[in-house]
């Protein structure tokens, strides 16, 4: 199991993300960005893959976009469905692996928001996902997902981190109304290009006493942009655009490595050939 498969994580996900991004948000503007893509490319229907608790899914649905949602985590889907019901939105939200999902229809736009693609822990699974998504797209359909430019400095630090070498990450109020602190210990395997480790959630009562502690695993893969160019070609896509973050700055596709110095959050726009 991964971090997001747990009921307690899914129920608190929105709460701790709000605290996590309160000072610096690497995904600033992501909902508006995807709404712009949906208006441009989503006329044949949109699917939000790795939809999580519905941050993009519900935002687009409320603005009239025809959209389905799927996520590997059944618990995340339950939270998204509950939020949709509260907003009187009748949406198709279902748990499924992005390497295998099939709703029985095709779409003109597939979205993997924020870091969903990075939860595919091997190049084999990345290829399987890209091929499956391609089959779910209409002719000329668009796929968008993001990766981060790996940082050698951070990689070196994480290569020396053990599974119990926890660092404080954030503090927030959980669904029980209690203060909770999150710590994580993340290691890096340079051969598999995987970040792996644990998140520790420590819950406190009103008097500051520890009343619970939970350990949840995390596994993600760091992917270099050169790999995405190759995967796109192998899986039948053309790269239309690459954005550095969600605020509109584009890469120069004629010099695809020109912006490596930015250590960017890269948003890829691929078209089915």
mmCIF file of C-alpha atoms in Angstrom, residues 78-272:
data_model
loop_
_atom_site.group_PDB
_atom_site.id
_atom_site.type_symbol
_atom_site.label_atom_id
_atom_site.label_comp_id
_atom_site.label_asym_id
_atom_site.label_seq_id
_atom_site.Cartn_x
_atom_site.Cartn_y
_atom_site.Cartn_z
ATOM 1 C CA UNK A 78 -14.886 7.960 -1.543
ATOM 2 C CA UNK A 79 -13.859 11.394 -0.283
ATOM 3 C CA UNK A 80 -14.164 12.908 -3.779
ATOM 4 C CA UNK A 81 -17.606 11.324 -4.263
ATOM 5 C CA UNK A 82 -18.789 12.641 -0.897
ATOM 6 C CA UNK A 83 -17.650 16.150 -1.796
ATOM 7 C CA UNK A 84 -19.352 15.887 -5.198
ATOM 8 C CA UNK A 85 -22.613 14.800 -3.559
ATOM 9 C CA UNK A 86 -22.444 17.759 -1.168
ATOM 10 C CA UNK A 87 -22.187 20.045 -4.198
ATOM 11 C CA UNK A 88 -25.091 18.257 -5.964
ATOM 12 C CA UNK A 89 -22.764 17.045 -8.714
ATOM 13 C CA UNK A 90 -23.577 13.694 -10.307
ATOM 14 C CA UNK A 91 -20.133 12.455 -11.381
ATOM 15 C CA UNK A 92 -18.623 9.150 -12.431
ATOM 16 C CA UNK A 93 -15.860 8.623 -9.850
ATOM 17 C CA UNK A 94 -14.363 5.161 -9.542
ATOM 18 C CA UNK A 95 -11.198 3.448 -8.234
ATOM 19 C CA UNK A 96 -8.861 2.072 -10.887
ATOM 20 C CA UNK A 97 -5.202 1.730 -11.806
ATOM 21 C CA UNK A 98 -4.156 4.245 -14.481
ATOM 22 C CA UNK A 99 -2.402 1.423 -16.329
ATOM 23 C CA UNK A 100 -5.741 -0.403 -16.726
ATOM 24 C CA UNK A 101 -8.697 1.970 -16.262
ATOM 25 C CA UNK A 102 -11.494 1.889 -18.828
ATOM 26 C CA UNK A 103 -14.786 3.721 -18.292
ATOM 27 C CA UNK A 104 -16.219 2.424 -21.563
ATOM 28 C CA UNK A 105 -15.841 5.741 -23.360
ATOM 29 C CA UNK A 106 -13.110 7.920 -24.841
ATOM 30 C CA UNK A 107 -12.046 11.463 -24.016
ATOM 31 C CA UNK A 108 -10.494 14.439 -25.763
ATOM 32 C CA UNK A 109 -8.476 15.397 -22.653
ATOM 33 C CA UNK A 110 -6.859 13.312 -19.906
ATOM 34 C CA UNK A 111 -5.456 15.098 -16.859
ATOM 35 C CA UNK A 112 -3.001 13.709 -14.319
ATOM 36 C CA UNK A 113 -2.790 16.652 -11.943
ATOM 37 C CA UNK A 114 0.015 17.650 -9.629
ATOM 38 C CA UNK A 115 2.257 14.639 -8.844
ATOM 39 C CA UNK A 116 0.018 11.728 -9.844
ATOM 40 C CA UNK A 117 2.292 10.492 -12.631
ATOM 41 C CA UNK A 118 5.243 10.354 -10.225
ATOM 42 C CA UNK A 119 3.489 7.651 -8.194
ATOM 43 C CA UNK A 120 4.194 5.191 -11.013
ATOM 44 C CA UNK A 121 7.357 3.655 -9.519
ATOM 45 C CA UNK A 122 8.975 2.225 -12.667
ATOM 46 C CA UNK A 123 9.497 3.097 -16.321
ATOM 47 C CA UNK A 124 7.597 -0.101 -17.198
ATOM 48 C CA UNK A 125 4.481 1.110 -15.362
ATOM 49 C CA UNK A 126 4.882 4.596 -16.842
ATOM 50 C CA UNK A 127 4.880 3.070 -20.321
ATOM 51 C CA UNK A 128 1.849 0.898 -19.518
ATOM 52 C CA UNK A 129 -0.032 3.921 -18.216
ATOM 53 C CA UNK A 130 0.784 6.054 -21.256
ATOM 54 C CA UNK A 131 -0.288 3.294 -23.617
ATOM 55 C CA UNK A 132 -3.542 2.667 -21.744
ATOM 56 C CA UNK A 133 -4.384 6.364 -21.589
ATOM 57 C CA UNK A 134 -3.684 6.641 -25.311
ATOM 58 C CA UNK A 135 -6.336 3.968 -25.904
ATOM 59 C CA UNK A 136 -8.834 6.007 -23.866
ATOM 60 C CA UNK A 137 -8.248 9.163 -25.929
ATOM 61 C CA UNK A 138 -10.097 10.237 -29.049
ATOM 62 C CA UNK A 139 -8.002 10.812 -32.210
ATOM 63 C CA UNK A 140 -5.780 13.828 -31.545
ATOM 64 C CA UNK A 141 -6.652 13.706 -27.840
ATOM 65 C CA UNK A 142 -4.509 15.463 -25.247
ATOM 66 C CA UNK A 143 -2.769 14.124 -22.137
ATOM 67 C CA UNK A 144 -1.232 16.394 -19.519
ATOM 68 C CA UNK A 145 0.838 15.414 -16.478
ATOM 69 C CA UNK A 146 3.678 16.863 -14.464
ATOM 70 C CA UNK A 147 7.163 15.881 -13.327
ATOM 71 C CA UNK A 148 9.850 17.733 -11.392
ATOM 72 C CA UNK A 149 13.394 18.291 -12.560
ATOM 73 C CA UNK A 150 15.359 16.088 -10.100
ATOM 74 C CA UNK A 151 17.761 17.950 -7.823
ATOM 75 C CA UNK A 152 21.181 16.238 -7.444
ATOM 76 C CA UNK A 153 21.693 18.002 -4.098
ATOM 77 C CA UNK A 154 18.445 16.659 -2.653
ATOM 78 C CA UNK A 155 19.115 13.224 -4.150
ATOM 79 C CA UNK A 156 22.518 13.110 -2.429
ATOM 80 C CA UNK A 157 20.957 14.071 0.895
ATOM 81 C CA UNK A 158 18.217 11.446 0.565
ATOM 82 C CA UNK A 159 20.721 8.721 -0.347
ATOM 83 C CA UNK A 160 22.044 9.127 3.210
ATOM 84 C CA UNK A 161 18.628 9.110 4.901
ATOM 85 C CA UNK A 162 17.438 5.998 6.762
ATOM 86 C CA UNK A 163 13.837 4.848 7.075
ATOM 87 C CA UNK A 164 13.570 6.182 10.640
ATOM 88 C CA UNK A 165 15.490 9.453 10.151
ATOM 89 C CA UNK A 166 12.406 11.642 10.429
ATOM 90 C CA UNK A 167 12.234 15.375 9.748
ATOM 91 C CA UNK A 168 9.359 17.616 10.814
ATOM 92 C CA UNK A 169 7.160 18.563 7.853
ATOM 93 C CA UNK A 170 4.097 20.418 9.122
ATOM 94 C CA UNK A 171 1.394 20.811 11.750
ATOM 95 C CA UNK A 172 -2.348 20.992 11.125
ATOM 96 C CA UNK A 173 -5.754 20.256 12.690
ATOM 97 C CA UNK A 174 -7.107 16.838 11.686
ATOM 98 C CA UNK A 175 -10.689 15.676 11.162
ATOM 99 C CA UNK A 176 -10.934 14.777 14.862
ATOM 100 C CA UNK A 177 -10.321 18.422 15.696
ATOM 101 C CA UNK A 178 -6.925 17.558 17.174
ATOM 102 C CA UNK A 179 -3.483 18.952 16.465
ATOM 103 C CA UNK A 180 -1.409 16.578 14.357
ATOM 104 C CA UNK A 181 2.251 16.800 13.377
ATOM 105 C CA UNK A 182 3.624 15.141 10.259
ATOM 106 C CA UNK A 183 7.197 13.928 9.921
ATOM 107 C CA UNK A 184 8.767 12.123 7.003
ATOM 108 C CA UNK A 185 11.861 10.072 6.260
ATOM 109 C CA UNK A 186 12.529 9.791 2.526
ATOM 110 C CA UNK A 187 15.434 7.903 0.953
ATOM 111 C CA UNK A 188 16.535 7.890 -2.668
ATOM 112 C CA UNK A 189 17.594 4.872 -4.730
ATOM 113 C CA UNK A 190 19.620 6.204 -7.699
ATOM 114 C CA UNK A 191 19.453 2.890 -9.574
ATOM 115 C CA UNK A 192 15.648 2.723 -9.538
ATOM 116 C CA UNK A 193 15.240 6.525 -9.392
ATOM 117 C CA UNK A 194 12.810 5.973 -6.538
ATOM 118 C CA UNK A 195 12.011 8.072 -3.494
ATOM 119 C CA UNK A 196 10.848 5.696 -0.785
ATOM 120 C CA UNK A 197 10.200 6.002 2.908
ATOM 121 C CA UNK A 198 7.573 6.734 5.522
ATOM 122 C CA UNK A 199 5.340 9.509 6.734
ATOM 123 C CA UNK A 200 4.647 9.605 10.482
ATOM 124 C CA UNK A 201 1.461 11.208 11.790
ATOM 125 C CA UNK A 202 1.486 12.091 15.510
ATOM 126 C CA UNK A 203 -1.848 13.153 17.036
ATOM 127 C CA UNK A 204 -2.202 15.206 20.252
ATOM 128 C CA UNK A 205 -5.101 15.816 22.619
ATOM 129 C CA UNK A 206 -6.174 19.228 23.909
ATOM 130 C CA UNK A 207 -3.573 19.041 26.689
ATOM 131 C CA UNK A 208 -0.712 18.323 24.298
ATOM 132 C CA UNK A 209 -0.421 14.622 25.109
ATOM 133 C CA UNK A 210 0.320 12.158 22.313
ATOM 134 C CA UNK A 211 -2.768 10.001 21.751
ATOM 135 C CA UNK A 212 -1.881 8.310 18.469
ATOM 136 C CA UNK A 213 0.887 7.638 15.978
ATOM 137 C CA UNK A 214 0.564 6.205 12.488
ATOM 138 C CA UNK A 215 3.245 5.256 9.952
ATOM 139 C CA UNK A 216 2.298 5.344 6.265
ATOM 140 C CA UNK A 217 4.619 4.361 3.359
ATOM 141 C CA UNK A 218 5.419 6.468 0.297
ATOM 142 C CA UNK A 219 6.956 5.455 -3.055
ATOM 143 C CA UNK A 220 7.523 7.798 -5.999
ATOM 144 C CA UNK A 221 9.813 7.855 -9.038
ATOM 145 C CA UNK A 222 11.897 10.772 -10.224
ATOM 146 C CA UNK A 223 11.882 11.015 -14.003
ATOM 147 C CA UNK A 224 14.247 13.050 -16.147
ATOM 148 C CA UNK A 225 12.883 15.083 -19.041
ATOM 149 C CA UNK A 226 14.949 13.077 -21.521
ATOM 150 C CA UNK A 227 12.986 9.997 -20.414
ATOM 151 C CA UNK A 228 9.655 11.726 -21.057
ATOM 152 C CA UNK A 229 10.698 12.609 -24.604
ATOM 153 C CA UNK A 230 11.563 8.963 -25.211
ATOM 154 C CA UNK A 231 8.418 7.599 -23.526
ATOM 155 C CA UNK A 232 6.220 9.947 -25.537
ATOM 156 C CA UNK A 233 7.770 8.774 -28.791
ATOM 157 C CA UNK A 234 7.549 5.098 -27.843
ATOM 158 C CA UNK A 235 3.919 5.374 -26.752
ATOM 159 C CA UNK A 236 2.572 7.282 -29.740
ATOM 160 C CA UNK A 237 2.432 10.880 -28.547
ATOM 161 C CA UNK A 238 3.722 14.201 -29.808
ATOM 162 C CA UNK A 239 4.868 16.751 -27.226
ATOM 163 C CA UNK A 240 3.027 19.996 -27.946
ATOM 164 C CA UNK A 241 4.155 22.127 -25.007
ATOM 165 C CA UNK A 242 6.039 22.034 -21.726
ATOM 166 C CA UNK A 243 5.237 24.597 -19.024
ATOM 167 C CA UNK A 244 7.420 25.561 -16.077
ATOM 168 C CA UNK A 245 4.726 25.629 -13.434
ATOM 169 C CA UNK A 246 1.066 26.487 -13.809
ATOM 170 C CA UNK A 247 1.458 30.228 -14.393
ATOM 171 C CA UNK A 248 2.097 30.074 -18.139
ATOM 172 C CA UNK A 249 5.890 30.050 -18.667
ATOM 173 C CA UNK A 250 6.708 27.738 -21.585
ATOM 174 C CA UNK A 251 9.848 25.804 -22.435
ATOM 175 C CA UNK A 252 11.564 26.261 -25.797
ATOM 176 C CA UNK A 253 10.926 22.932 -27.527
ATOM 177 C CA UNK A 254 13.692 23.629 -30.015
ATOM 178 C CA UNK A 255 16.119 23.487 -27.077
ATOM 179 C CA UNK A 256 14.430 21.018 -24.714
ATOM 180 C CA UNK A 257 17.247 21.028 -22.152
ATOM 181 C CA UNK A 258 17.692 24.808 -22.129
ATOM 182 C CA UNK A 259 15.852 25.386 -18.858
ATOM 183 C CA UNK A 260 17.362 22.594 -16.750
ATOM 184 C CA UNK A 261 18.837 25.266 -14.462
ATOM 185 C CA UNK A 262 15.317 26.182 -13.298
ATOM 186 C CA UNK A 263 14.729 22.856 -11.473
ATOM 187 C CA UNK A 264 11.194 23.269 -12.648
ATOM 188 C CA UNK A 265 7.831 21.758 -11.968
ATOM 189 C CA UNK A 266 7.236 20.663 -15.566
ATOM 190 C CA UNK A 267 3.716 20.350 -16.977
ATOM 191 C CA UNK A 268 3.740 18.269 -20.144
ATOM 192 C CA UNK A 269 1.132 18.612 -22.921
ATOM 193 C CA UNK A 270 1.100 15.516 -25.145
ATOM 194 C CA UNK A 271 -1.100 14.791 -28.148
ATOM 195 C CA UNK A 272 -2.100 11.358 -29.350
#
